[in-house]
Coordinates of C-alpha atoms and ligand atoms in Angstrom, one line a residue:
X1 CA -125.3 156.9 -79.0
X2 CA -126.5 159.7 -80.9
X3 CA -127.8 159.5 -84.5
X4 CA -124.3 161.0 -86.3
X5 CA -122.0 159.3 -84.2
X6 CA -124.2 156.1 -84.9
X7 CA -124.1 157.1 -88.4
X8 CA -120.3 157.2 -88.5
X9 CA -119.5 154.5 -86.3
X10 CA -122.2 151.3 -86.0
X11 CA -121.5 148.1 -87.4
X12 CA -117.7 149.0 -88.2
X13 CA -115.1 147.8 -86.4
X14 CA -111.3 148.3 -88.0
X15 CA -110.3 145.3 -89.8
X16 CA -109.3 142.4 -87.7
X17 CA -106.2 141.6 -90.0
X18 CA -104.5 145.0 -90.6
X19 CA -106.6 147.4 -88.8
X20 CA -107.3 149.6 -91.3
X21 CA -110.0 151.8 -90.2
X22 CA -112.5 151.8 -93.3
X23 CA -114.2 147.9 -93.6
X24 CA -112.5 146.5 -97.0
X25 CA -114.4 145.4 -99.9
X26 CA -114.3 141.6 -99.2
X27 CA -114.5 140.7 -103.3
X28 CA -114.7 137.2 -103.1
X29 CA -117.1 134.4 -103.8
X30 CA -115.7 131.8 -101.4
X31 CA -114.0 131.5 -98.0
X32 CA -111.3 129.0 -97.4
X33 CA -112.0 125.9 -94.7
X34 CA -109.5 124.4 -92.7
X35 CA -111.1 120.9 -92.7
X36 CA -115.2 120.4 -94.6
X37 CA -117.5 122.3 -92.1
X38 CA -114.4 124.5 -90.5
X39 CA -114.3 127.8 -91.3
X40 CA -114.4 131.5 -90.0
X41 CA -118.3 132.1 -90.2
X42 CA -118.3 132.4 -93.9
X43 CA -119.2 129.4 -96.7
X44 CA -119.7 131.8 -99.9
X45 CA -120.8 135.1 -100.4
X46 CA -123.9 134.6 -101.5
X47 CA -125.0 133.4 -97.7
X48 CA -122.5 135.9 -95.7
X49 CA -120.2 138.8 -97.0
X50 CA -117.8 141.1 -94.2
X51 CA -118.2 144.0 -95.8
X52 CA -122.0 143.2 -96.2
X53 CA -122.3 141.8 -92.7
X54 CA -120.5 145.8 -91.5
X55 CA -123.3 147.2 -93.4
X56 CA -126.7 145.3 -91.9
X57 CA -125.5 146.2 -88.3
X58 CA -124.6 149.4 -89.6
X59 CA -128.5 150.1 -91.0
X60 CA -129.8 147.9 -88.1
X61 CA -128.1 150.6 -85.4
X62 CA -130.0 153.7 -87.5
X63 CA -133.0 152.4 -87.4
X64 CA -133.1 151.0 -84.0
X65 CA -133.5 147.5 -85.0
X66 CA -131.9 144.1 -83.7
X67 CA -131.4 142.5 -88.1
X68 CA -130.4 144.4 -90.7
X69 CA -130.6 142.3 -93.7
X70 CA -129.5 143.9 -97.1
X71 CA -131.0 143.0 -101.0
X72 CA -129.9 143.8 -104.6
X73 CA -132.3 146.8 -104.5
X74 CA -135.4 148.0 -103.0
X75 CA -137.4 145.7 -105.1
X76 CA -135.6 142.9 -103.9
X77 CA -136.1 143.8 -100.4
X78 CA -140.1 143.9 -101.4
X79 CA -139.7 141.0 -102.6
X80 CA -138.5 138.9 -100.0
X81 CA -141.4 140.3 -98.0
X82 CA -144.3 139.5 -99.9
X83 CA -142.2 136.0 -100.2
X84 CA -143.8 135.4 -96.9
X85 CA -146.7 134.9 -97.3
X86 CA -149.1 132.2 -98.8
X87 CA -151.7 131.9 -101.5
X88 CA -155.3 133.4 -100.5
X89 CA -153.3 136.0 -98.1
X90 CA -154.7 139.9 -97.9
X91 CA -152.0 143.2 -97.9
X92 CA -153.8 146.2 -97.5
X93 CA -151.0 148.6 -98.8
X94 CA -150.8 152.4 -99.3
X95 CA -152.5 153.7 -102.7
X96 CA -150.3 156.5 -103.6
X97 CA -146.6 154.2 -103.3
X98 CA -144.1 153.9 -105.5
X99 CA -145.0 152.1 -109.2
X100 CA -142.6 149.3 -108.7
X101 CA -144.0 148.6 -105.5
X102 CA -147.9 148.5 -106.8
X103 CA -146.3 146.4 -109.9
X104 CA -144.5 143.7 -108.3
X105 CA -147.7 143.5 -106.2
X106 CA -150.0 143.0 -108.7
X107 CA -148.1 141.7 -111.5
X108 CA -146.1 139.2 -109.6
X109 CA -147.8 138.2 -106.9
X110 CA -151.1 138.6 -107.5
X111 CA -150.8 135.6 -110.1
X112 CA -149.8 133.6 -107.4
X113 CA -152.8 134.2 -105.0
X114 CA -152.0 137.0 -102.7
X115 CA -154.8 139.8 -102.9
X116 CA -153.8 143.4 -102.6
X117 CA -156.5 146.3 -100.9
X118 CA -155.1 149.9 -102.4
X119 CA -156.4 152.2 -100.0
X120 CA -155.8 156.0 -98.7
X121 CA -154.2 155.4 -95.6
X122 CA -154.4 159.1 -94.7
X123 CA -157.7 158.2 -93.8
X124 CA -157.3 155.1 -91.2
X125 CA -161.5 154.5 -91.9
X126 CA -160.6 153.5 -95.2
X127 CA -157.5 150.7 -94.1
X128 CA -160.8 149.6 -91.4
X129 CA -162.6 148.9 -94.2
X130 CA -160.3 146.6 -96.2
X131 CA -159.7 144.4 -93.1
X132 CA -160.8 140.9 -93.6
X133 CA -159.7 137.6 -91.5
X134 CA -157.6 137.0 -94.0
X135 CA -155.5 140.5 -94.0
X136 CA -151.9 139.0 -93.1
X137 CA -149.9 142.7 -93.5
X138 CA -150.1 146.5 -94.1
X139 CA -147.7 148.3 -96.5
X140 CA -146.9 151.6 -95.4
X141 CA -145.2 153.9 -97.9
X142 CA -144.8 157.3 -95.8
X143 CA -144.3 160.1 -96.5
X144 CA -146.0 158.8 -100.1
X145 CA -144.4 158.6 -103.8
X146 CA -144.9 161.4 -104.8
X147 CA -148.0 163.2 -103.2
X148 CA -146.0 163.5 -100.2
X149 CA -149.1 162.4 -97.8
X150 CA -148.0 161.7 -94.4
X151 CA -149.7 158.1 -92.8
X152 CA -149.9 158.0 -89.3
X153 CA -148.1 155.1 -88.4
X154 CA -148.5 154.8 -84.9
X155 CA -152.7 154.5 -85.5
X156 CA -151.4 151.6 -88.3
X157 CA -149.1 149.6 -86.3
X158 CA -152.2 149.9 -83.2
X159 CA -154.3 148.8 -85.2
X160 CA -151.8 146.1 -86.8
X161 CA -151.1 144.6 -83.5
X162 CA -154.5 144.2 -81.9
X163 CA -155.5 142.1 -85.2
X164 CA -151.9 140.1 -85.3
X165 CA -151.3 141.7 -88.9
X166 CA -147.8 142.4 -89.8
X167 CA -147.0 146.0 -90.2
X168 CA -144.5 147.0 -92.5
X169 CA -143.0 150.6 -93.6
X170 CA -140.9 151.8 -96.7
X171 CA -139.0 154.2 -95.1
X172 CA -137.1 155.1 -98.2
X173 CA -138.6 159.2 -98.7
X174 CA -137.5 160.3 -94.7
X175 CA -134.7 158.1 -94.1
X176 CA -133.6 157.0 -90.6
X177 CA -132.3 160.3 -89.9
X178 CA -136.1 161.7 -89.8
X179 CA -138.0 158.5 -88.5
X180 CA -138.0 155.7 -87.0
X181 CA -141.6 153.5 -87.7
X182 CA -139.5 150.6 -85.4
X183 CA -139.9 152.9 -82.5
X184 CA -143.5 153.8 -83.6
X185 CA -144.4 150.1 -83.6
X186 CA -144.0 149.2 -86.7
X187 CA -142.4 144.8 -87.4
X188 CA -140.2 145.9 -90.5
X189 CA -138.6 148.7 -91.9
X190 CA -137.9 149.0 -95.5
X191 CA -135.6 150.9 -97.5
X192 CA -134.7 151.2 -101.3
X193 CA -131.1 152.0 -99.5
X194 CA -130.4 153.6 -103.8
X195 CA -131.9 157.0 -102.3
X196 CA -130.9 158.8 -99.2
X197 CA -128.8 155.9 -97.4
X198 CA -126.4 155.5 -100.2
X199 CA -126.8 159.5 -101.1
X200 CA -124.5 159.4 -104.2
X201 CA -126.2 158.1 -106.9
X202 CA -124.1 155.7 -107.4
X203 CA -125.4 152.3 -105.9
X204 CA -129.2 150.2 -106.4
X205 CA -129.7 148.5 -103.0
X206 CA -132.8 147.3 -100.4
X207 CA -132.9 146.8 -97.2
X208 CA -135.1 145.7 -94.4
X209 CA -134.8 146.3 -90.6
X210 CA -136.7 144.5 -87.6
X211 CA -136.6 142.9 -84.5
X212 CA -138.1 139.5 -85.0
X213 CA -136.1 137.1 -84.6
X214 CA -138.0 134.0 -86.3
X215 CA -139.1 136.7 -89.4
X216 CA -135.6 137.8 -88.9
X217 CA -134.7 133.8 -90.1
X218 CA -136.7 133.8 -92.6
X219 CA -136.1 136.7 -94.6
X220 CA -132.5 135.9 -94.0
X221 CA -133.3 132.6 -95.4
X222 CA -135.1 134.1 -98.6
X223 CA -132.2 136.0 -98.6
X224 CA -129.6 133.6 -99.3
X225 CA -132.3 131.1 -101.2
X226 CA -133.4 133.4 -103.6
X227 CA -130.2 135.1 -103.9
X228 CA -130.6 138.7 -104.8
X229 CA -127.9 140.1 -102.4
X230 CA -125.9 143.4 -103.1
X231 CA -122.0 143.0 -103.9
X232 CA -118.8 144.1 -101.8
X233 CA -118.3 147.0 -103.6
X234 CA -121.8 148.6 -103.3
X235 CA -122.1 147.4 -99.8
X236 CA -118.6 149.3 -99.4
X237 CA -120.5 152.6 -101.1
X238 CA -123.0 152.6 -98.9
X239 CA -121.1 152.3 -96.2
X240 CA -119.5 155.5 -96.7
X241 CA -122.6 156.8 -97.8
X242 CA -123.7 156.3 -94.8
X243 CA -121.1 158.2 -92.4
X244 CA -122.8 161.9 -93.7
X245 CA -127.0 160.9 -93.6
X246 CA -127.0 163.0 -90.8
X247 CA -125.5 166.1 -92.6
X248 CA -126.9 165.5 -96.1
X249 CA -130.5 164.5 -94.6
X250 CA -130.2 168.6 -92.7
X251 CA -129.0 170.6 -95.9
X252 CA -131.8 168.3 -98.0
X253 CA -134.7 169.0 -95.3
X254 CA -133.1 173.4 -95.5
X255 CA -133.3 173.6 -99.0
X256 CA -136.0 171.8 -99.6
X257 CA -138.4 173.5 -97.4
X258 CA -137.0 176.7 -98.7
X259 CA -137.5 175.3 -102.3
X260 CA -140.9 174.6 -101.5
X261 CA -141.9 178.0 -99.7
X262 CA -140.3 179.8 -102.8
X263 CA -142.6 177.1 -105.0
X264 CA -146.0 178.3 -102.9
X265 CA -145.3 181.6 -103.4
X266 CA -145.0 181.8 -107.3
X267 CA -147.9 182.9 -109.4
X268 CA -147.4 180.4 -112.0
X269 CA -147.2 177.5 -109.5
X270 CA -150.5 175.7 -108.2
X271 CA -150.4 173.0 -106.0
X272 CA -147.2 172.4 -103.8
X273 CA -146.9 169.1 -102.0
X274 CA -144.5 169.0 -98.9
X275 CA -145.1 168.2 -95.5
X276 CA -143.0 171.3 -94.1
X277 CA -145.6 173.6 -95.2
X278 CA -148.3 174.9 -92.9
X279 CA -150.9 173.9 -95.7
X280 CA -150.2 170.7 -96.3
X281 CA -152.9 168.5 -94.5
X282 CA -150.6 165.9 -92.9
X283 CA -148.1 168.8 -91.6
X284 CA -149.0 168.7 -87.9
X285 CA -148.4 164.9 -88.2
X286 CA -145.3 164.7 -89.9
X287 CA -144.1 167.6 -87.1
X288 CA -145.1 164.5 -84.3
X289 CA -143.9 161.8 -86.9
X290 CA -140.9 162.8 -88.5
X291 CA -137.9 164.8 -86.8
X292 CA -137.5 167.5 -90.8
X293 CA -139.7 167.1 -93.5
X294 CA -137.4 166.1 -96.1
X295 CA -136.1 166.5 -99.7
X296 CA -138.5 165.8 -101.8
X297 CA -141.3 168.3 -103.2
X298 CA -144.1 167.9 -105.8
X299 CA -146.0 170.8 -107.5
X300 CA -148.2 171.4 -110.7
X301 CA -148.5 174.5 -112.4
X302 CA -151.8 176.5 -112.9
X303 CA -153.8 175.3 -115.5
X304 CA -152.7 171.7 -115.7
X305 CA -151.3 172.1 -119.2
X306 CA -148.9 169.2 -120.0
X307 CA -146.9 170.8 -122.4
X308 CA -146.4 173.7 -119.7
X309 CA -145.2 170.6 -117.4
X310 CA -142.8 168.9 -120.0
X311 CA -141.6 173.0 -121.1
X312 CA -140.3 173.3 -117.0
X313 CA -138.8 170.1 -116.8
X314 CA -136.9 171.0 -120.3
X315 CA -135.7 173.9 -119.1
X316 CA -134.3 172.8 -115.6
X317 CA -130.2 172.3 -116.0
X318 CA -129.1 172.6 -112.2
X319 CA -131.9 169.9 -111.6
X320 CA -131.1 166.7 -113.9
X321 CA -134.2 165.2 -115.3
X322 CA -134.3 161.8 -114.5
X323 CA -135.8 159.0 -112.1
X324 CA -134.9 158.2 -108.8
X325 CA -134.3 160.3 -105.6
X326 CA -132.3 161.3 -102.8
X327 CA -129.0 161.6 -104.3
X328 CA -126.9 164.8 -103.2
X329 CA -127.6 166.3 -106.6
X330 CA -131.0 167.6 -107.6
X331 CA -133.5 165.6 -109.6
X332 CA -136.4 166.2 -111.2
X333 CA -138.7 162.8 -112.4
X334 CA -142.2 163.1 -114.0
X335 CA -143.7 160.7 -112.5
X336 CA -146.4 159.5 -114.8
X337 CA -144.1 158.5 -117.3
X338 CA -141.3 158.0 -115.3
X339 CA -141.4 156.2 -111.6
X340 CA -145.6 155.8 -111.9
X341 CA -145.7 154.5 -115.4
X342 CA -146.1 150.7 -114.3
X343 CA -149.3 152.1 -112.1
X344 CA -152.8 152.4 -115.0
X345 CA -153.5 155.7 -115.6
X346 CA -156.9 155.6 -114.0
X347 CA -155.3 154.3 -110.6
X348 CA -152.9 157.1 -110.8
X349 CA -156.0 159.5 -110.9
X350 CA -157.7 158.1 -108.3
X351 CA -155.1 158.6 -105.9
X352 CA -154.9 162.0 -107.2
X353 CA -151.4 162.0 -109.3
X354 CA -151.8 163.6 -112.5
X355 CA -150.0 164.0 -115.7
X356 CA -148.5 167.3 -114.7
X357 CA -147.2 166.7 -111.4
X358 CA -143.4 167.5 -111.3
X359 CA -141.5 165.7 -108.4
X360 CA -138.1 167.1 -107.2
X361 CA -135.0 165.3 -105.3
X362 CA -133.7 168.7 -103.6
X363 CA -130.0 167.9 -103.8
X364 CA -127.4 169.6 -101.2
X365 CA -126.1 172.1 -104.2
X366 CA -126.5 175.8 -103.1
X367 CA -129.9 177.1 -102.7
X368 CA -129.8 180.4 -104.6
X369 CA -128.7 178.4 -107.7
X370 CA -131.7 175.7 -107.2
X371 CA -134.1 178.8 -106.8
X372 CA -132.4 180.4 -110.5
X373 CA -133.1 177.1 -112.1
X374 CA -136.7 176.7 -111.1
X375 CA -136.9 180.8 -111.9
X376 CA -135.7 180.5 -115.4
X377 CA -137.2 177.1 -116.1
X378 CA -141.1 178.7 -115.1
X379 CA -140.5 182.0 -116.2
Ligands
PLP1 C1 -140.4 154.7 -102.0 C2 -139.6 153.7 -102.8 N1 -139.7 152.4 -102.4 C3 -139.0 151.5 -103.1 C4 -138.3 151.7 -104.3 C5 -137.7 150.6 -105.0 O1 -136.3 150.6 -104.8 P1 -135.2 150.2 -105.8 O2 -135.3 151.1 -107.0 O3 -133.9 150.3 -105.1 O4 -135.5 148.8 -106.2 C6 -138.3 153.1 -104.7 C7 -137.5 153.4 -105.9 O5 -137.6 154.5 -106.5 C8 -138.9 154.1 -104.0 O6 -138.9 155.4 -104.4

């Protein structure tokens, strides 16, 4: 099946009861049994949900994978990962990733013994480098929050496998509709499903995707154990989310890249980051890796003056200021106070983020009126 038809179709089946075509919100807590240990496949909610249970084979089927297994967010989904592993344990994870990601790293589980490696992984020399015999994963975050550098993750999950490392990959900035790190090798794909899979900004969800089986088990197990699962009603939303990836992800990937050329071309502008561009250094990988480049762009404006920053992002009124991504309507987030905060300001320089980079969400709103917003906001 083909990735729309997927997109529409997998993991829902109409509704064994009535037949009504769209899964129902299951909203319930508990299942009746017929006798103690009879029942229909589900105890309580907290271990199984329908509506749930529609919309992990739904997210399996996009990305390929044999368990889809859903969380209360992205963070959650995170969570239940590093949850797998044991005290004295080595992650070598990206160094530009998302702040939440670098915080629950180091401020939860670092106190408990696992030891994180922050490395460019543009450069596979420098993940080389931070193997040791105790390395038990690698954290992909490609394209990366918010520079935009592309991570080749067929050289990662090559190198993953011939030293029995996990391999995992937030998948959150392409989506399924633009890549697939299960097909490039990679043992689990996450999502923070809140961005592109739910598209509406209306839902905070995570997800994770592999093949595993025994993994598979065990994350289901954290799942249920720890108990951060997403309700009916949100799983419902996504659902329906779902059924137009394919057509949001194409109008995201047109404007943005237009968005982005217009950005490149504007005297006040300095740097752009997005992979589309000819320039950008990871663009002949993301044209192998990826199937568009996406929605998101970064840029800074000449000179580096934050006040010049914070004036743009002011101004803009077609895109909201405000964090998070991937919605249909444009965002703009500042990420060093905003998504990056929880990452020290001297990390953030090192992996090159400064205080004036501006990110944008390129929503699915009409382009000429995204291009007069960023024109009236610059000047
Ligand atoms: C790339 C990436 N990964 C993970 C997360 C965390 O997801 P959530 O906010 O759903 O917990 C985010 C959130 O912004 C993100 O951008």
């Amino acid at each position: 099946m083909k990735f729309g038809t997927k997109a529409i179709h997998a993991g829902v089946e109409p509704d064994p009861t009535t037949g009504a075509i769209m899964t129902p919100i299951y909203q319930t807590s508990t299942y009746v049994q017929e006798s103690p240990g009879k029942h229909k496949g589900y105890e309580y909610s907290r271990t199984h949900n329908p509506t749930r249970t529609a919309l992990q084979k739904a997210l399996a089927a996009l990305e390929n994978g044999k368990h889809g297994i859903c969380y209360a967010s992205g963070l959650a989904a995170t969570d239940a990962v590093l949850k797998l592993f044991r005290p004295g344990d080595e992650i070598i994870a990206t160094n530009d990733l998302y702040g939440g990601t670098y915080r629950i790293m180091k401020k939860i589980f670092e106190p408990f013994g696992l030891v994180f490696h922050f490395v460019d992984m543009s450069d596979l020399a420098n993940v080389k480098a931070s193997l040791t015999d105790k390395t038990r994963m690698i954290w992909v975050e490609t394209p990366t929050n918010p520079l935009l550098k592309i991570i080749d993750i067929e050289a990662i999950t090559a190198l993953s496998r011939e030293k029995g490392i996990m391999s995992v990959v937030d998948n959150t900035f392409a989506s399924p509709y633009l890549q697939n790190p299960l097909d490039l090798g990679a043992d689990i794909v996450m999502h923070s499903v809140t961005k592109y899979l739910g598209g509406h900004s209306d839902t905070v969800m995570g997800a994770l995707v592999l093949n595993d089986d025994d993994w598979a088990a065990q994350l289901a197990f954290i799942q249920n154990a720890s108990g951060a699962v997403p309700g009916p009603q949100d799983c419902f939303l996504v659902l329906r989310g779902l059924k137009t990836l394919h057509i949001r992800m194409q109008r995201h990937c047109e404007n943005a890249s237009k968005v982005a050329t217009w950005l490149s071309e504007h005297p006040k502008v300095g740097k752009v980051y997005y992979p589309g561009l000819a320039t950008h250094p990871g663009h002949k990988l993301a044209a192998r890796q990826m199937r568009g480049f996406g929605g998101m762009v970064s840029f800074e404006l000449k000179g580096d003056v934050y006040e010049e920053a914070v004036k743009v992002m002011e101004s803009l009124h077609v895109f909201s200021l405000g964090e998070s991504l991937g919605g249909v309507e444009s965002l703009c987030t500042h990420p060093a106070s905003m998504t990056h905060a929880s990452i020290p300001k001297e990390e953030r320089a090192k992996a090159g983020l400064k205080d004036t980079l501006i990110r944008l969400s390129v929503g699915i709103e009409d382009l000429e009126d995204l291009i007069d917003d960023l024109k009236q906001a610059i000047g």
